[in-house]
Tab-separated table of C-alpha atoms in Angstrom:
chain	number	residue	atom	x	y	z
A	87	MET	CA	1.479	-9.898	10.001
A	88	ILE	CA	2.495	-6.268	10.254
A	89	THR	CA	3.907	-6.947	13.712
A	90	ASN	CA	6.131	-9.791	12.445
A	91	PRO	CA	6.871	-9.484	8.708
A	92	THR	CA	8.658	-12.232	6.788
A	93	ARG	CA	12.231	-11.321	5.943
A	94	GLN	CA	13.746	-11.855	2.518
A	95	ARG	CA	16.428	-14.127	3.891
A	96	ALA	CA	13.697	-16.469	5.152
A	97	LEU	CA	12.399	-17.029	1.612
A	98	ARG	CA	13.934	-19.909	-0.254
A	99	GLY	CA	12.714	-19.783	-3.816
A	100	HIS	CA	9.379	-20.777	-5.269
A	101	LYS	CA	7.471	-23.831	-4.060
A	102	PRO	CA	5.767	-25.677	-6.960
A	103	THR	CA	2.026	-26.229	-6.600
A	104	ARG	CA	0.008	-29.200	-7.687
A	105	PRO	CA	-1.238	-28.859	-11.263
A	106	THR	CA	-4.887	-27.792	-11.321
A	107	PRO	CA	-7.095	-27.724	-14.409
A	108	ARG	CA	-7.848	-24.117	-15.368
A	109	VAL	CA	-10.164	-22.559	-17.943
A	110	ALA	CA	-8.455	-21.371	-21.146
A	111	ASN	CA	-8.405	-17.661	-21.833
A	112	THR	CA	-10.734	-17.572	-24.799
A	113	ALA	CA	-13.309	-15.076	-26.012
A	114	GLU	CA	-16.068	-17.453	-24.876
A	115	HIS	CA	-14.539	-17.693	-21.409
A	116	GLN	CA	-14.272	-13.909	-21.082
A	117	ALA	CA	-17.926	-13.635	-22.180
A	118	VAL	CA	-18.879	-15.995	-19.318
A	119	LEU	CA	-16.835	-13.932	-16.897
A	120	ALA	CA	-18.938	-10.878	-17.777
A	121	TRP	CA	-21.652	-12.179	-15.439
A	122	ARG	CA	-19.458	-14.204	-13.075
A	123	LEU	CA	-17.112	-11.447	-11.906
A	124	THR	CA	-18.387	-9.167	-9.173
A	125	PRO	CA	-17.214	-5.560	-8.593
A	126	ARG	CA	-15.105	-6.930	-5.713
A	127	ASP	CA	-13.432	-9.475	-8.065
A	128	LYS	CA	-12.510	-6.755	-10.534
A	129	TRP	CA	-11.299	-4.577	-7.684
A	130	ILE	CA	-9.007	-7.398	-6.500
A	131	ALA	CA	-7.625	-7.749	-10.009
A	132	ARG	CA	-6.961	-4.041	-10.198
A	133	MET	CA	-5.291	-4.003	-6.775
A	134	LEU	CA	-2.976	-6.820	-7.922
A	135	TRP	CA	-2.089	-4.875	-11.042
A	136	GLU	CA	-1.360	-1.745	-8.988
A	137	HIS	CA	0.582	-3.428	-6.153
A	138	LYS	CA	2.165	-6.416	-7.965
A	139	VAL	CA	1.524	-9.096	-5.325
A	140	LEU	CA	-0.800	-9.645	-2.369
A	141	THR	CA	-0.984	-12.641	-0.051
A	142	ALA	CA	-4.123	-14.620	0.673
A	143	HIS	CA	-4.175	-13.092	4.172
A	144	GLN	CA	-3.865	-9.572	2.810
A	145	ILE	CA	-6.635	-9.993	0.254
A	146	THR	CA	-8.861	-11.447	2.968
A	147	ALA	CA	-8.177	-8.485	5.269
A	148	LEU	CA	-8.847	-6.084	2.407
A	149	ALA	CA	-12.120	-7.443	1.083
A	150	PHE	CA	-13.581	-10.528	2.789
A	151	PRO	CA	-15.399	-11.202	6.094
A	152	SER	CA	-13.453	-14.366	6.794
A	153	PHE	CA	-10.383	-16.251	5.591
A	154	ARG	CA	-12.522	-19.194	4.486
A	155	SER	CA	-14.725	-17.056	2.226
A	156	GLY	CA	-11.684	-15.296	0.789
A	157	ARG	CA	-9.870	-18.581	0.131
A	158	MET	CA	-12.861	-20.079	-1.657
A	159	ARG	CA	-13.341	-17.043	-3.912
A	160	LEU	CA	-9.634	-16.760	-4.667
A	161	ARG	CA	-9.620	-20.409	-5.699
A	162	GLU	CA	-12.428	-19.696	-8.165
A	163	LEU	CA	-10.604	-16.683	-9.542
A	164	TYR	CA	-7.505	-18.819	-9.975
A	165	LEU	CA	-9.374	-21.564	-11.806
A	166	TRP	CA	-10.957	-18.953	-14.075
A	167	GLY	CA	-7.489	-17.556	-14.881
A	168	VAL	CA	-8.207	-14.147	-13.339
A	169	VAL	CA	-5.370	-14.453	-10.836
A	170	ASP	CA	-2.204	-16.501	-10.596
A	171	ARG	CA	-0.546	-17.749	-7.459
A	172	PHE	CA	2.706	-19.041	-6.003
A	173	GLN	CA	3.938	-20.077	-2.582
A	174	PRO	CA	7.539	-19.242	-1.573
A	175	PHE	CA	9.604	-21.613	0.475
A	176	VAL	CA	10.285	-20.367	3.989
A	177	THR	CA	12.796	-21.645	6.493
A	178	LEU	CA	10.155	-22.070	9.204
A	179	GLY	CA	6.474	-22.860	8.852
A	180	THR	CA	4.533	-22.400	5.645
A	181	ALA	CA	4.252	-19.223	3.620
A	182	PRO	CA	0.813	-18.016	2.591
A	183	MET	CA	-0.254	-18.227	-1.023
A	184	HIS	CA	0.847	-15.149	-2.973
A	185	TYR	CA	-1.378	-13.842	-5.775
A	186	VAL	CA	-0.583	-11.877	-8.925
A	187	LEU	CA	-2.667	-10.822	-11.902
A	188	ALA	CA	-3.215	-13.525	-14.564
A	189	PRO	CA	-3.729	-12.981	-18.309
A	190	THR	CA	-7.532	-13.309	-18.141
A	191	GLY	CA	-7.670	-10.761	-15.352
A	192	ALA	CA	-5.484	-8.405	-17.351
A	193	ALA	CA	-7.797	-8.784	-20.337
A	194	VAL	CA	-10.772	-7.826	-18.164
A	195	LEU	CA	-9.016	-4.700	-16.876
A	196	ALA	CA	-7.855	-3.708	-20.345
A	197	ALA	CA	-11.376	-4.083	-21.682
A	198	GLU	CA	-12.744	-1.919	-18.846
A	199	ASP	CA	-10.174	0.750	-19.739
A	200	GLY	CA	-10.799	0.542	-23.465
A	201	LEU	CA	-7.289	-0.821	-24.096
A	202	ASP	CA	-5.688	-3.973	-25.339
A	203	ILE	CA	-3.189	-6.019	-23.309
A	204	LYS	CA	-0.141	-4.367	-24.900
A	205	GLU	CA	-1.481	-0.865	-24.210
A	206	LEU	CA	-2.149	-1.881	-20.597
A	207	GLY	CA	1.513	-2.843	-20.372
A	208	TYR	CA	0.824	-6.354	-19.067
A	209	ARG	CA	3.263	-9.223	-19.581
A	210	HIS	CA	2.714	-12.453	-17.722
A	211	ASP	CA	6.399	-13.307	-17.440
A	212	ARG	CA	7.175	-9.947	-15.856
A	213	VAL	CA	4.214	-10.092	-13.490
A	214	PHE	CA	5.106	-13.587	-12.316
A	215	GLY	CA	8.762	-12.579	-12.015
A	216	VAL	CA	7.993	-11.087	-8.609
A	217	ALA	CA	7.997	-14.662	-7.293
A	218	HIS	CA	11.807	-14.701	-7.766
A	219	SER	CA	12.482	-11.060	-6.946
A	220	LEU	CA	14.981	-10.250	-4.211
A	221	ARG	CA	12.548	-7.458	-3.208
A	222	LEU	CA	9.579	-9.804	-2.739
A	223	ALA	CA	9.643	-9.571	1.078
A	224	HIS	CA	9.921	-5.786	0.959
A	225	THR	CA	7.030	-5.496	-1.519
A	226	VAL	CA	4.852	-7.772	0.584
A	227	GLY	CA	5.855	-5.838	3.725
A	228	VAL	CA	4.839	-2.473	2.255
A	229	ASN	CA	1.548	-3.951	1.059
A	230	GLU	CA	0.977	-5.417	4.527
A	231	TRP	CA	1.528	-1.947	6.028
A	232	PHE	CA	-1.208	-0.392	3.872
A	233	THR	CA	-3.417	-3.488	4.211
A	234	ALA	CA	-3.380	-3.051	7.992
A	235	LEU	CA	-4.790	0.479	7.535
A	236	VAL	CA	-7.617	-0.804	5.318
A	237	ASP	CA	-8.353	-3.556	7.811
A	238	ARG	CA	-8.447	-0.972	10.581
A	239	ALA	CA	-10.821	1.194	8.520
A	240	ARG	CA	-13.118	-1.767	7.949
A	241	HIS	CA	-13.361	-2.259	11.730
A	242	PRO	CA	-13.658	1.276	13.161
A	243	HIS	CA	-13.935	2.057	16.862
A	244	PRO	CA	-17.338	3.146	18.133
A	245	GLY	CA	-18.203	6.727	17.171
A	246	GLU	CA	-15.514	7.156	14.507
A	247	GLN	CA	-15.345	6.951	10.738
A	248	VAL	CA	-11.954	6.250	9.181
A	249	ALA	CA	-10.803	5.330	5.716
A	250	LEU	CA	-7.639	4.977	3.680
A	251	VAL	CA	-8.625	7.190	0.757
A	252	ALA	CA	-5.356	6.900	-1.237
A	253	TRP	CA	-2.702	4.193	-1.675
A	254	TRP	CA	-0.174	4.613	-4.400
A	255	SER	CA	2.270	1.834	-5.152
A	256	GLU	CA	6.035	2.275	-5.386
A	257	THR	CA	5.806	1.922	-9.146
A	258	ARG	CA	3.224	4.698	-9.476
A	259	CYS	CA	5.218	6.972	-7.171
A	260	ALA	CA	8.383	6.334	-9.218
A	261	ARG	CA	6.490	7.098	-12.408
A	262	HIS	CA	5.463	10.516	-11.092
A	263	PHE	CA	8.286	11.541	-8.814
A	264	GLY	CA	11.189	9.277	-9.747
A	265	ASP	CA	13.451	12.137	-10.853
A	266	LEU	CA	13.602	13.390	-7.266
A	267	ILE	CA	12.275	10.715	-4.893
A	268	LYS	CA	11.310	7.049	-4.965
A	269	PRO	CA	9.173	6.424	-1.871
A	270	ASP	CA	7.752	3.014	-1.052
A	271	GLY	CA	4.241	4.414	-1.307
A	272	TYR	CA	1.947	7.377	-0.907
A	273	GLY	CA	-1.166	7.365	1.252
A	274	ARG	CA	-3.902	9.512	2.692
A	275	TRP	CA	-5.925	8.785	5.810
A	276	ARG	CA	-9.317	10.317	6.611
A	277	TYR	CA	-10.555	10.461	10.200
A	278	HIS	CA	-13.914	11.614	11.548
A	279	ASP	CA	-15.338	11.291	15.017
A	280	GLN	CA	-17.881	13.081	17.145
A	281	HIS	CA	-17.655	13.578	20.899
A	282	GLY	CA	-19.581	15.944	23.123
A	283	GLY	CA	-21.528	17.367	20.218
A	284	GLN	CA	-18.321	18.419	18.440
A	285	SER	CA	-17.306	16.975	15.070
A	286	ASN	CA	-13.645	16.294	14.263
A	287	ASP	CA	-12.906	15.758	10.578
A	288	ARG	CA	-9.333	15.682	9.261
A	289	GLN	CA	-7.088	14.130	6.651
A	290	VAL	CA	-3.374	13.457	6.625
A	291	GLU	CA	-1.244	12.467	3.640
A	292	TRP	CA	2.290	11.136	3.511
A	293	PHE	CA	5.096	9.503	1.626
A	294	LEU	CA	6.267	6.205	3.162
A	295	GLU	CA	9.810	4.959	3.628
A	296	TYR	CA	9.533	1.347	4.765
A	297	ASP	CA	12.755	0.130	6.339
A	298	PHE	CA	13.317	-3.590	6.635
A	299	GLY	CA	16.604	-3.241	8.490
A	300	THR	CA	18.611	-4.307	5.469
A	301	GLU	CA	19.975	-0.992	4.087
A	302	PRO	CA	22.377	1.458	5.767
A	303	LEU	CA	20.501	4.127	7.746
A	304	SER	CA	22.795	6.694	6.205
A	305	LYS	CA	21.170	5.927	2.848
A	306	LEU	CA	17.758	6.529	4.397
A	307	ALA	CA	18.885	9.887	5.809
A	308	GLY	CA	20.349	10.835	2.458
A	309	LYS	CA	16.895	10.685	0.875
A	310	LEU	CA	15.745	13.832	2.703
A	311	ALA	CA	17.433	16.096	0.170
A	312	GLY	CA	15.212	14.636	-2.567
A	313	TYR	CA	12.058	15.215	-0.561
A	314	ALA	CA	13.126	18.814	0.099
A	315	ALA	CA	13.787	19.294	-3.616
A	316	LEU	CA	10.310	17.988	-4.483
A	317	ALA	CA	8.687	20.327	-1.935
A	318	GLN	CA	10.604	23.249	-3.403
A	319	ALA	CA	9.714	22.348	-6.980
A	320	THR	CA	6.016	21.898	-6.309
A	321	GLY	CA	5.456	24.270	-3.437
A	322	ILE	CA	3.707	21.462	-1.577
A	323	THR	CA	4.644	20.159	1.861
A	324	THR	CA	3.976	16.438	2.247
A	325	PRO	CA	4.927	14.650	5.472
A	326	LEU	CA	7.384	11.735	5.366
A	327	LEU	CA	6.618	8.685	7.521
A	328	VAL	CA	9.489	6.329	8.270
A	329	TRP	CA	8.557	2.829	9.416
A	330	LEU	CA	11.289	0.735	11.095
A	331	PRO	CA	11.293	-2.785	12.496
A	332	THR	CA	12.555	-2.169	16.054
A	333	SER	CA	12.766	0.665	18.565
A	334	ARG	CA	16.520	0.316	18.686
A	335	ARG	CA	16.810	0.832	14.952
A	336	GLU	CA	14.309	3.677	15.135
A	337	ALA	CA	16.474	5.475	17.709
A	338	ALA	CA	19.531	5.124	15.501
A	339	ALA	CA	17.560	6.297	12.446
A	340	ARG	CA	16.226	9.347	14.299
A	341	ARG	CA	19.754	10.510	15.132
A	342	LEU	CA	20.852	10.328	11.477
A	343	LEU	CA	17.557	11.772	10.179
A	344	ALA	CA	17.748	14.685	12.607
A	345	LYS	CA	21.292	15.479	11.494
A	346	ALA	CA	20.339	15.436	7.789
A	347	TRP	CA	17.099	17.353	8.509
A	348	ARG	CA	18.993	20.179	10.284
A	349	GLU	CA	21.154	20.570	7.177
A	350	LEU	CA	18.144	21.251	4.870
A	351	ASP	CA	17.631	24.802	3.662
A	352	ASP	CA	13.962	24.654	4.654
A	353	ARG	CA	13.290	22.102	7.380
A	354	ARG	CA	9.588	22.944	7.491
A	355	SER	CA	9.162	21.621	3.940
A	356	VAL	CA	9.924	18.047	5.094
A	357	PRO	CA	7.914	17.096	8.188
A	358	ILE	CA	9.053	13.693	9.443
A	359	ALA	CA	7.671	11.150	11.892
A	360	THR	CA	9.021	7.728	12.753
A	361	ALA	CA	7.536	4.552	14.218
A	362	ALA	CA	8.648	0.989	14.912
A	363	ALA	CA	6.713	-2.194	14.210
A	364	GLU	CA	7.468	-3.634	17.644
A	365	LEU	CA	5.537	-0.767	19.253
A	366	LEU	CA	2.273	-2.245	17.921
A	367	ASN	CA	0.335	-4.457	20.275
A	368	PRO	CA	0.397	-7.967	18.770
A	369	GLU	CA	-2.574	-8.928	20.970
A	370	ALA	CA	-4.767	-6.237	19.396
A	371	VAL	CA	-7.481	-7.427	17.060
A	372	HIS	CA	-6.508	-5.005	14.281
A	373	PRO	CA	-3.031	-3.512	14.982
A	374	SER	CA	-2.120	-0.904	12.364
A	375	PRO	CA	-0.004	2.184	11.629
A	376	ALA	CA	-3.071	4.211	12.637
A	377	ASP	CA	-2.265	3.465	16.298
A	378	GLU	CA	-0.357	5.757	18.681
A	379	VAL	CA	3.098	4.778	17.544
A	380	TRP	CA	4.296	7.917	15.704
A	381	LEU	CA	6.895	10.364	17.051
A	382	PRO	CA	7.552	13.505	15.034
A	383	LEU	CA	11.222	14.209	14.469
A	384	ASN	CA	10.839	17.698	15.939
A	385	ALA	CA	9.028	16.497	19.042
A	386	PRO	CA	10.502	17.643	22.361
A	387	ALA	CA	12.160	15.168	24.678
A	388	GLY	CA	9.641	13.049	26.552
A	389	ALA	CA	6.815	13.781	24.127
A	390	SER	CA	4.072	11.179	23.784
A	391	ARG	CA	3.578	9.260	20.606
A	392	ARG	CA	0.677	10.196	18.376
A	393	ALA	CA	-1.915	8.323	16.366
A	394	LEU	CA	-1.799	8.764	12.598
A	395	SER	CA	-4.782	11.091	12.737
A	396	GLY	CA	-3.006	13.223	15.393
A	397	LEU	CA	0.087	13.976	13.337
A	398	PRO	CA	-1.326	17.176	11.722
A	399	ASP	CA	-1.261	18.773	15.182
A	400	ALA	CA	2.524	18.379	15.215
A	401	TRP	CA	2.841	20.344	11.957
A	402	PRO	CA	0.340	23.252	12.102
A	403	HIS	CA	2.100	24.924	9.154
A	404	VAL	CA	1.108	22.101	6.796
A	405	PRO	CA	-2.224	22.821	5.062
A	406	PRO	CA	-4.735	19.982	4.820
A	407	PRO	CA	-4.672	18.016	1.565
A	408	VAL	CA	-7.095	19.049	-1.133
A	409	THR	CA	-8.608	16.537	-3.512
A	410	PRO	CA	-7.468	17.471	-7.039
A	411	THR	CA	-9.479	17.175	-10.237
A	412	GLU	CA	-6.740	16.088	-12.625
A	413	GLU	CA	-5.411	12.563	-12.983
A	414	THR	CA	-1.749	13.617	-13.136
A	415	PRO	CA	-0.432	16.107	-10.553
A	416	ALA	CA	0.191	19.553	-12.017
A	417	GLY	CA	3.783	20.203	-12.925
A	418	VAL	CA	4.743	16.519	-12.760
A	419	ASP	CA	5.388	14.685	-16.015
A	420	SER	CA	4.378	11.037	-16.326
A	421	PRO	CA	6.488	9.100	-18.842
A	422	GLN	CA	3.490	7.120	-20.066
A	423	PRO	CA	-0.252	7.092	-19.322
A	424	MET	CA	-1.422	5.041	-16.336
A	425	SER	CA	-4.855	3.966	-15.283
A	426	PRO	CA	-6.097	5.868	-12.248
A	427	PRO	CA	-5.234	4.114	-8.972
A	428	PRO	CA	-7.924	1.887	-7.527
A	429	SER	CA	-9.675	2.988	-4.363
A	430	PRO	CA	-7.890	1.346	-1.379
A	431	MET	CA	-11.263	0.526	0.173
A	432	PRO	CA	-13.199	-2.371	-1.380
A	433	PRO	CA	-16.451	-1.698	-3.227
A	434	THR	CA	-19.664	-2.140	-1.301
A	435	ALA	CA	-22.162	-4.832	-2.199
A	436	THR	CA	-24.340	-2.293	-3.968
A	437	SER	CA	-21.546	-0.673	-6.030
A	438	PRO	CA	-22.140	-0.989	-9.769
A	439	ARG	CA	-18.371	-1.361	-10.257
A	440	ALA	CA	-15.132	-1.061	-8.340
A	441	PRO	CA	-14.394	2.594	-7.535
A	442	ARG	CA	-11.315	4.061	-9.198
A	443	GLY	CA	-9.383	7.224	-9.321
A	444	ALA	CA	-9.808	8.188	-5.676
A	445	GLY	CA	-7.220	10.016	-3.692
A	446	ARG	CA	-4.517	11.433	-5.911
A	447	PRO	CA	-1.851	13.276	-3.942
A	448	GLY	CA	-3.451	16.452	-2.696
A	449	ARG	CA	-2.660	19.972	-3.878
A	450	TRP	CA	-0.609	18.821	-6.854
């Protein structure tokens, strides 16, 4: 859960699963999958390719009405070879099943994109290597952070319309911005409500720094220079959201961030807000980073925390994001072509195929 993420030190290797007969990845099998796979199935495969690994609980929160229905469909996708799975050892309790993209699923995506497997860049050994990665807990934690936003958007409050319209993985961000910054993700949140006959429609975008409490906070503060350099190079001001595990660590981080922020040549080019996971209400049905847990770095003493949709009010100098028309942001070189990012929101039942290409970083 986003309110109590699993730490890397709690993981103890890879737990072997019972051997289960699976369908071979043949041309005949892929022909059968042409009518078996739904738009949601293909969307799940594309989300796994974009974000490396998702747990059973995360996939359920993203796309299914219940854990039982999600578990049953994921089992079918596993038997068909569309997804692969592993279960890490944990020191306490039982870890959820973790899913990655399998060769048959990669073949489906490659065919959709008019590519072969090599052109897609898929290698099964590398994909499954995340099971043994020392960054597994961090990757799952970042994906849980964004998953909580999708889950929140799928269960809006009365009178509001919300959606996560962009979710870029760490890999995609590094591909585009790695010379200057390497954020843990990029996102954009759209919020619309109507009260008293007045309509409120806004969007907020951000880069995410997800702190697990394992790296020195001085390293986190040192990243601000890179974000300032990116803003200067592109002429675009994108807020930076820093997520920390506890209020105590957040307070320490804010002191170091404020010191580094004051040393920037143009502070206004790097708007910053921080939040702590323990501020979320664990009893809430759908706790998420959209809640009132954010405190801008330039907020006066005693200021109240803001919801995600309320952060633009703290930075009136930041223009709203504009949806671009190009796949690659202008002025940013991508070392090799990448498929457009999948829409963070699952396809509807009537969608002819999973939506793609939504929500590139605005104004680039």
